[in-house]
Short mmCIF file of C-alpha atoms and ligand atoms in Angstrom, two decimals:
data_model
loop_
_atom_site.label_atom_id
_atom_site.label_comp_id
_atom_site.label_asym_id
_atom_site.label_seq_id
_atom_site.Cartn_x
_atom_site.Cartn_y
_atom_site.Cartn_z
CA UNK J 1 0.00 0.00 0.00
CA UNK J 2 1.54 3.42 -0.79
CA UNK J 3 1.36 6.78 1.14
CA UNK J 4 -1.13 8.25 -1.43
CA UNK J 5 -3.72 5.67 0.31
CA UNK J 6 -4.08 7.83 3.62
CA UNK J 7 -5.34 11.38 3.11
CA UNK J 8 -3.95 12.87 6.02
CA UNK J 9 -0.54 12.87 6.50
CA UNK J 10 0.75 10.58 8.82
CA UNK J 11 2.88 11.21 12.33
CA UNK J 12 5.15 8.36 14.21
CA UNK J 13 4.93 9.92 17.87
CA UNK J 14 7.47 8.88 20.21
CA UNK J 15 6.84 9.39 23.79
CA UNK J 16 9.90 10.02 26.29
CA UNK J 17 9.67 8.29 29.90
CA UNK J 18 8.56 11.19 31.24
CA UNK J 19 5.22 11.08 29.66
CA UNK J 20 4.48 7.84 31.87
CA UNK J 21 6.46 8.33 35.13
CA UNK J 22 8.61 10.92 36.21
CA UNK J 23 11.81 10.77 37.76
CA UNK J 24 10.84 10.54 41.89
CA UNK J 25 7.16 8.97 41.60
CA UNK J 26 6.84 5.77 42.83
CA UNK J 27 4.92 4.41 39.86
CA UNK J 28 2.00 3.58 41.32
CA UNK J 29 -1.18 3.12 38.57
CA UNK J 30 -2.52 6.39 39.89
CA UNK J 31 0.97 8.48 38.90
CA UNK J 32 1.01 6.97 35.47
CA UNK J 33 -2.38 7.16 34.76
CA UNK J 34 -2.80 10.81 35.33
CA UNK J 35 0.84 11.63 33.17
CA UNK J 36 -0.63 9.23 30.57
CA UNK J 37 -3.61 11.34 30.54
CA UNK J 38 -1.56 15.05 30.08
CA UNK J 39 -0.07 12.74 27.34
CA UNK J 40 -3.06 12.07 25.50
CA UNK J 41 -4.98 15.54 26.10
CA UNK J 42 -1.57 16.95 24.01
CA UNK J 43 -1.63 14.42 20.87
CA UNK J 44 -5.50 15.26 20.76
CA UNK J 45 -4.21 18.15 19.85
CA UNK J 46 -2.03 17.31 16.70
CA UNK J 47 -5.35 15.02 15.55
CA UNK J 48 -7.30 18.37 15.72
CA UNK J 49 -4.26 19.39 13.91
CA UNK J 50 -4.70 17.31 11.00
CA UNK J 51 -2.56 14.34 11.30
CA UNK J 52 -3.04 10.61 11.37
CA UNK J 53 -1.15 9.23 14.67
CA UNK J 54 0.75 6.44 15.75
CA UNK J 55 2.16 6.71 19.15
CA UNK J 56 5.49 4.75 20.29
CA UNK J 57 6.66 4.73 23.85
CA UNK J 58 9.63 3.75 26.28
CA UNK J 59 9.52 1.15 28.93
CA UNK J 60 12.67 1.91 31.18
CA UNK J 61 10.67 2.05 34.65
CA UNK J 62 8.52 -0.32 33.69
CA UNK J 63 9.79 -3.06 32.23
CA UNK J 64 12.47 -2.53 35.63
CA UNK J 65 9.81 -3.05 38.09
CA UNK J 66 8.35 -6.39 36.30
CA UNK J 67 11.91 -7.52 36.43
CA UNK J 68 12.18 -6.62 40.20
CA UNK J 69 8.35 -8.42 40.77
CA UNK J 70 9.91 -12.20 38.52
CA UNK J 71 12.94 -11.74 40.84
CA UNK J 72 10.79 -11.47 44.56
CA UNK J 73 8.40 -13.57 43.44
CA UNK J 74 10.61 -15.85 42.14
CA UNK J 75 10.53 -19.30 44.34
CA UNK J 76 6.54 -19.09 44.14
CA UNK J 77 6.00 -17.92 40.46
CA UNK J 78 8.56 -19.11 37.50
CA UNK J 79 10.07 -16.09 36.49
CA UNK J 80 9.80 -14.94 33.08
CA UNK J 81 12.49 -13.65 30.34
CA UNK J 82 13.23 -10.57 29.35
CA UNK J 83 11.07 -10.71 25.86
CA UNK J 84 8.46 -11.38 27.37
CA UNK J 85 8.56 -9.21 30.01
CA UNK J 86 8.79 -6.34 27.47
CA UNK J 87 5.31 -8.08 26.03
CA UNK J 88 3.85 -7.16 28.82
CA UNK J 89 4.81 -3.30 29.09
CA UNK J 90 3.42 -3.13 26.01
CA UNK J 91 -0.04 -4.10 26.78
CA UNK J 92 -0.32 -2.83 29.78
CA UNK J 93 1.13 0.78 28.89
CA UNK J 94 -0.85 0.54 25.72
CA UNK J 95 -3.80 -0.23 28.15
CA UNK J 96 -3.40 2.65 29.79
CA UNK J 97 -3.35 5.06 26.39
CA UNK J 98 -6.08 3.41 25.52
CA UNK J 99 -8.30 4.04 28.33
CA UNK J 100 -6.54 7.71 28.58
CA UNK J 101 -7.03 8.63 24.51
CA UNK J 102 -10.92 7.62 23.95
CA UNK J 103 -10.85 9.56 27.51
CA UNK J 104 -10.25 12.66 26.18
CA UNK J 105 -10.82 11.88 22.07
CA UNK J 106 -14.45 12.07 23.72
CA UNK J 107 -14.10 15.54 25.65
CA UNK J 108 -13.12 16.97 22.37
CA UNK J 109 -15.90 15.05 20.18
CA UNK J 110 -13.41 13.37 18.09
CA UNK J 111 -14.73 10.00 16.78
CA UNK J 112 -11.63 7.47 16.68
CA UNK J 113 -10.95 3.71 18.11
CA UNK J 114 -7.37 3.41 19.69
CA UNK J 115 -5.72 0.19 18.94
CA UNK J 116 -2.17 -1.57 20.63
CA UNK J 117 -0.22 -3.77 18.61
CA UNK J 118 2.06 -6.12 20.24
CA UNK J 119 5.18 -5.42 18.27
CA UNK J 120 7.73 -7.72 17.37
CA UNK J 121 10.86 -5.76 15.75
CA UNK J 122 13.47 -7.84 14.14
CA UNK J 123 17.10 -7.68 14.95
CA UNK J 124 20.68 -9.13 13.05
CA UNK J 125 22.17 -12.13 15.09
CA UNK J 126 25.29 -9.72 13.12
CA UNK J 127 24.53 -7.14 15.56
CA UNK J 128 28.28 -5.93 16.81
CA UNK J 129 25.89 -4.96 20.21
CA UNK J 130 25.32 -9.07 21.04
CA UNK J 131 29.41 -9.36 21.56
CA UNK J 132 29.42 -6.13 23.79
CA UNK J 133 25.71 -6.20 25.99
CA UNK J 134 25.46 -2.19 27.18
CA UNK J 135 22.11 -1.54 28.37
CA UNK J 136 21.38 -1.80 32.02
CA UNK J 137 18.15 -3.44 32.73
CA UNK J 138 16.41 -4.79 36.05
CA UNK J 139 17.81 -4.22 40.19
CA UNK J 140 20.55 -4.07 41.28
CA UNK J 141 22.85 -7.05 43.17
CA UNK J 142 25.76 -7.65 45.63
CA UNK J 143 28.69 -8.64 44.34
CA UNK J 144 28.34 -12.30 45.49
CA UNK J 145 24.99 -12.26 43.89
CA UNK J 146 25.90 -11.38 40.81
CA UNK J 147 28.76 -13.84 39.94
CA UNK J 148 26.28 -16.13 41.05
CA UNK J 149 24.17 -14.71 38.68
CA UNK J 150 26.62 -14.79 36.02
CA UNK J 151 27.47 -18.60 36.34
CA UNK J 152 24.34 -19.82 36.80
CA UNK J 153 22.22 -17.82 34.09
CA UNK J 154 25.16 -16.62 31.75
CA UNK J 155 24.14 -13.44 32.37
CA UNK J 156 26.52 -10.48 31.46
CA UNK J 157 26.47 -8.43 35.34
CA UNK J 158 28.40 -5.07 35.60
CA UNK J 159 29.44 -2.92 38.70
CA UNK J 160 27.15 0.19 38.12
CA UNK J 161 29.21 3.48 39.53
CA UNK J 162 29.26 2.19 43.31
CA UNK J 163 25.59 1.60 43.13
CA UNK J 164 26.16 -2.11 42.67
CA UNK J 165 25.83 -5.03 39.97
CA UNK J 166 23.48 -4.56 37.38
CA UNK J 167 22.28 -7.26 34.45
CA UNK J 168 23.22 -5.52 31.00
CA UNK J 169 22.10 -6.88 27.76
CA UNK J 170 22.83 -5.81 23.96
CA UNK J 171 21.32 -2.84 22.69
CA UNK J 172 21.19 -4.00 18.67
CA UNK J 173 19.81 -2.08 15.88
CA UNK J 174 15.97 -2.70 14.68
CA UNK J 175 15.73 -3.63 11.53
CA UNK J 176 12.22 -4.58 10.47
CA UNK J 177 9.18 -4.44 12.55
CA UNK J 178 7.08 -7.48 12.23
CA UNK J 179 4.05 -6.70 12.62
CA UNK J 180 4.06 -3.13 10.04
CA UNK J 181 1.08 -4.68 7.65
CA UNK J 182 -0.98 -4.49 10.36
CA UNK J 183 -0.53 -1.27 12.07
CA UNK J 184 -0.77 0.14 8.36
CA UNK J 185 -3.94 -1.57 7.78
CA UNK J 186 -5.49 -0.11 11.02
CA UNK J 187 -4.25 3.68 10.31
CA UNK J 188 -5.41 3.54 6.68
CA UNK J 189 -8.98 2.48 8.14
CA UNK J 190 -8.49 5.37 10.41
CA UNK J 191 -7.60 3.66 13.56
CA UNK J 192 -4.83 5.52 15.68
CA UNK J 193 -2.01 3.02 16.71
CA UNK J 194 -0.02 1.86 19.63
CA UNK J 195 3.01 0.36 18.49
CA UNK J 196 6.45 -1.01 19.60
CA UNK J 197 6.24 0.05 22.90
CA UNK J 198 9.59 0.05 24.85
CA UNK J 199 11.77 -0.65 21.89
CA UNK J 200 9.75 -3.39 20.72
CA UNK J 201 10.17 -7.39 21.54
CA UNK J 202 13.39 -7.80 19.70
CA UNK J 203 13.46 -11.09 17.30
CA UNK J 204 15.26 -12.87 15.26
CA UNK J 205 14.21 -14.60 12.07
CA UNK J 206 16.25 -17.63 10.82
CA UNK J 207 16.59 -19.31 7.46
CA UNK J 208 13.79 -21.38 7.91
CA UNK J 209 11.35 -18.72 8.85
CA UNK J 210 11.34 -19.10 12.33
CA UNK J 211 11.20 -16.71 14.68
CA UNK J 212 12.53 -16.63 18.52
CA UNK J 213 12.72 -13.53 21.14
CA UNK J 214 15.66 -12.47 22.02
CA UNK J 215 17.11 -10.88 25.82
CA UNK J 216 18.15 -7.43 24.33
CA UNK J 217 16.14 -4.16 24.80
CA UNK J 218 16.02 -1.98 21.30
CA UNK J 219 16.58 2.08 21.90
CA UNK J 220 12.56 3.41 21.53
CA UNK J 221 14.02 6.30 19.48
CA UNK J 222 15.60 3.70 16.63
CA UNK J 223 13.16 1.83 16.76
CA UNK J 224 10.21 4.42 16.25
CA UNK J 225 12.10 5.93 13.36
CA UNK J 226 12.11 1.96 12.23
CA UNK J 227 8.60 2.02 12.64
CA UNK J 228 8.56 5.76 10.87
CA UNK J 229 9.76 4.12 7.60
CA UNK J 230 7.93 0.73 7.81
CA UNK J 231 4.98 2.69 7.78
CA UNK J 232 5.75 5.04 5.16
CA UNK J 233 4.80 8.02 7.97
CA UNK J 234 5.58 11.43 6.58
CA UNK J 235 6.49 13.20 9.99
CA UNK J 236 8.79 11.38 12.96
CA UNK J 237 8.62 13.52 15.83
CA UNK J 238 10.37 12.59 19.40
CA UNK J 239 8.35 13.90 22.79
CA UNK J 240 10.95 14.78 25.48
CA UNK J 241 11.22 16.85 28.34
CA UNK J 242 13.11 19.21 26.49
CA UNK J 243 11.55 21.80 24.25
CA UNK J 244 14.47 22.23 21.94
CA UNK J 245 18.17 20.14 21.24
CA UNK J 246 20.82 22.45 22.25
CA UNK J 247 24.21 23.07 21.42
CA UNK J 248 26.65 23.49 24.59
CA UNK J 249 23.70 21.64 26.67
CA UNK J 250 23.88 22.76 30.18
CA UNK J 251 26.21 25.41 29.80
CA UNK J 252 26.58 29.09 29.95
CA UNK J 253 26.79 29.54 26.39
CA UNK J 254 24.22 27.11 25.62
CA UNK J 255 22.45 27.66 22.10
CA UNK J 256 19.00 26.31 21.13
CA UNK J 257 18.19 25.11 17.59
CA UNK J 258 15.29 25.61 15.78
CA UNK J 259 15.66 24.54 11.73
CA UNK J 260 18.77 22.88 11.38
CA UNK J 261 19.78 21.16 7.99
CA UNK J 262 20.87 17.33 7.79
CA UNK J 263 24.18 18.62 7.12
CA UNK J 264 24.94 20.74 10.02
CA UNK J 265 23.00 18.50 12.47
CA UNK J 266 25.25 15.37 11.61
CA UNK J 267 28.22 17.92 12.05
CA UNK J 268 26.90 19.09 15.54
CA UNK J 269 26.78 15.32 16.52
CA UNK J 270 29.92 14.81 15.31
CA UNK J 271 31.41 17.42 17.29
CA UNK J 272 29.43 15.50 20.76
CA UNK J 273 26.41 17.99 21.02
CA UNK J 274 24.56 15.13 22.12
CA UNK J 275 24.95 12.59 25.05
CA UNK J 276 24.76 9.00 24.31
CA UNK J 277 22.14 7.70 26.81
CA UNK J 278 19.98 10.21 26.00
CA UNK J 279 19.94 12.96 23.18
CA UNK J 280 22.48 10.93 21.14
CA UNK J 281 19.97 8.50 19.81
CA UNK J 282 16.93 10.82 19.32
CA UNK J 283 19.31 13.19 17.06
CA UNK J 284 21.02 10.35 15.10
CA UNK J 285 17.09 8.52 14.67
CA UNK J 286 15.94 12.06 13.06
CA UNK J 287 18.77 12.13 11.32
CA UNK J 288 18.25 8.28 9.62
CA UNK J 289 14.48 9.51 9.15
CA UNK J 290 15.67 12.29 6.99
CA UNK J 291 18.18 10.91 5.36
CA UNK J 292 15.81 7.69 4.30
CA UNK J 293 13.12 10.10 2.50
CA UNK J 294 11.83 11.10 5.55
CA UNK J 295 9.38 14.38 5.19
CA UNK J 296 9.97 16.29 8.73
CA UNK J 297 11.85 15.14 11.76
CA UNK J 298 11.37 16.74 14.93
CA UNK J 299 12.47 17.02 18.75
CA UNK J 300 10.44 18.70 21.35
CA UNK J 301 8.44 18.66 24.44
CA UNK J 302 5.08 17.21 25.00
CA UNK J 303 3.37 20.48 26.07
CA UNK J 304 4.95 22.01 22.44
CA UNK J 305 4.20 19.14 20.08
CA UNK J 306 1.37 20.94 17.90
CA UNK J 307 3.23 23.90 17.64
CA UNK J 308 6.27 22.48 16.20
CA UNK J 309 4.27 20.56 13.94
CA UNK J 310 2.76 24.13 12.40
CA UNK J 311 7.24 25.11 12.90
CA UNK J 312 6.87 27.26 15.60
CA UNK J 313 8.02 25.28 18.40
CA UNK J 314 11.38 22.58 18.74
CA UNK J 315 14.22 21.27 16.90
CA UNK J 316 13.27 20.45 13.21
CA UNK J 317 15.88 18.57 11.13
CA UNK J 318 15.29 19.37 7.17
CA UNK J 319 16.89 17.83 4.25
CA UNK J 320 18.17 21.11 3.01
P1 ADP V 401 13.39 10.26 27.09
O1 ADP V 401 12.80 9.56 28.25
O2 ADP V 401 12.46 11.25 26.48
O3 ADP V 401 14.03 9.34 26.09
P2 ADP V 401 16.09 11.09 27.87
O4 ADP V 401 16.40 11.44 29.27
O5 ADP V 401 16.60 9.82 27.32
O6 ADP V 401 14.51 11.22 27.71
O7 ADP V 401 16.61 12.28 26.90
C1 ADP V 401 16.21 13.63 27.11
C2 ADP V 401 17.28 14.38 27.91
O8 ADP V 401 18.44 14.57 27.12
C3 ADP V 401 16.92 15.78 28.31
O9 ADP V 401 16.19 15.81 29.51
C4 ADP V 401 18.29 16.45 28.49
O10 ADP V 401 18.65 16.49 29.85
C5 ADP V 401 19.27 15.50 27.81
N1 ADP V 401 20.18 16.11 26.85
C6 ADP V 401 21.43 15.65 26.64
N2 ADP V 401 22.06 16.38 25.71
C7 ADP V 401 21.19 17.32 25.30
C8 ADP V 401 21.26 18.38 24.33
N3 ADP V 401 22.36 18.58 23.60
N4 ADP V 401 20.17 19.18 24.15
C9 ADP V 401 19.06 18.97 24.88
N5 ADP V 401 18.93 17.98 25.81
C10 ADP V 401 19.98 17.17 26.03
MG1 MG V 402 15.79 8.07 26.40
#
């Protein structure tokens, strides 16, 4: 099916962390309800707007305290692995959007069904990030614990800054998501989709067809821009808790962009505008977006989404 099928133009919508729990709630269904909620009364605004949505999200907190539930529970209840753990952000996050969008869809008398799609993104068993596992994932452990750990589950355990041992596992690049047909079909009959929450379930495929999850966690900003081109979306915007990407971040001489070619974005990242845990990979996913075919690419804040999508508000990458 080809982008001329939709009529109105089509947004991949990431949604930073912060849009579910913020750093020092406890995460308790009432916290991430109401945040999911701001969430949703904002992207009603870019459907008033014009656009077609599809919403990705992250899974960090969540996905940690699941993790932290297998391992208490663990002598009672079989604990479960890490794909399928993420299986399980993903419906119940995508619950909660759900619930939240026809919420407030119906304040503003805006006739839509919200659908989540359990996404399965495929990954390369070539991956250079399965021989060197980088992504921190679950509680934390004594020392003792964790060579345990280490011998008897072949997990990869690191010491995390004093704070103790922490499980890491690969961080590999997305390279098809799995279940794109279907979240296509279900925008072009004017559904609005939740899809690949947290990253997605990473997968591999092998010759025969096959297809087995794998313990990894995907970046959410890759693998929305993944999702961005599956989909054939003309707009890939990132929802942070910044309004704009900044040169100099943090600093005294700090400089804000606003339209900044592909050119002198890639040099800005060059030069290490952009930390690697967290602006890093929402600059260099724009950047892919663009340089794919991409229409618009942009970085901003919840609270300034539909403005930057009429260019008055954020970072917007161009191609020239
Ligand atoms: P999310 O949950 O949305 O993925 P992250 O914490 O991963 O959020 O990334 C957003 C954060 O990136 C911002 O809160 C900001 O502190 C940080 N950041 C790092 N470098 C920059 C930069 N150059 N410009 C703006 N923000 C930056
Ligand atoms: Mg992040």
């Amino acid at each position: 099916m080809t982008q001329e099928s939709h009529k109105r133009p089509l947004a991949v919508i990431a949604l930073g962390g912060n849009a579910i729990l913020q750093p020092g709630q406890k995460g308790t269904a009432e916290e991430q309800i109401e945040n999911v909620r701001i969430a949703m009364s904002s992207i009603t605004g870019i459907i008033e707007e014009g656009y077609d949505v599809i919403i990705t999200h992250g899974n960090g907190p969540q996905v940690g305290n699941i993790l932290l539930q297998n391992e208490e529970a663990a002598d009672v209840v079989p604990a479960m692995p890490l794909d399928i753990c993420g299986s399980q952000t993903q419906g119940m996050i995508g619950y909660m959007i759900q619930r939240s969008m026809a919420n407030e869809l119906a304040k503003k008398g805006i006739k839509k069904n919200v659908a989540t799609i359990v996404t399965q993104v495929q990954v390369s068993p070539d991956d250079p990030a399965f021989k060197n596992p980088t992504k921190p994932i679950g509680p934390f452990y004594k020392e003792e614990e964790a060579k345990n750990l280490m011998a008897e589950k072949g997990w990869v355990l690191k010491e995390d800054a004093g704070r103790g041992w922490r499980r890491v596992v690969p961080s590999p690049n997305p390279v098809s998501i799995i279940e794109k047909n279907v979240i296509k079909t279900l925008v072009n009959d004017g559904y609005m989709v939740v899809a690949s929450g947290g990253g997605g379930i990473p997968v591999m495929i092998d010759e025969s067809g096959k297809i087995e999850g794998i313990e990894a966690v995907i970046d959410k900003d890759y693998a929305g821009e993944c999702l961005a081109l599956d989909v054939e979306a003309d707009i890939f915007v990132i929802l942070t808790d910044v309004e704009k990407v900044a040169l100099n971040y943090g600093k005294p001489d700090q400089i804000n962009l606003g339209k900044v070619t592909i050119d002198e974005m890639r040099e800005y990242a060059n030069q290490g505008h952009f930390k690697a845990g967290s602006m890093g990979p929402k600059v260099a996913s724009i950047l892919r977006f663009i340089d794919s075919g991409g229409k618009r690419g942009i970085i901003t804040s919840l609270d300034k989404a539909r403005a930057a999508l009429k260019g008055n508000a954020g970072t917007e990458v161009v191609a020239k």
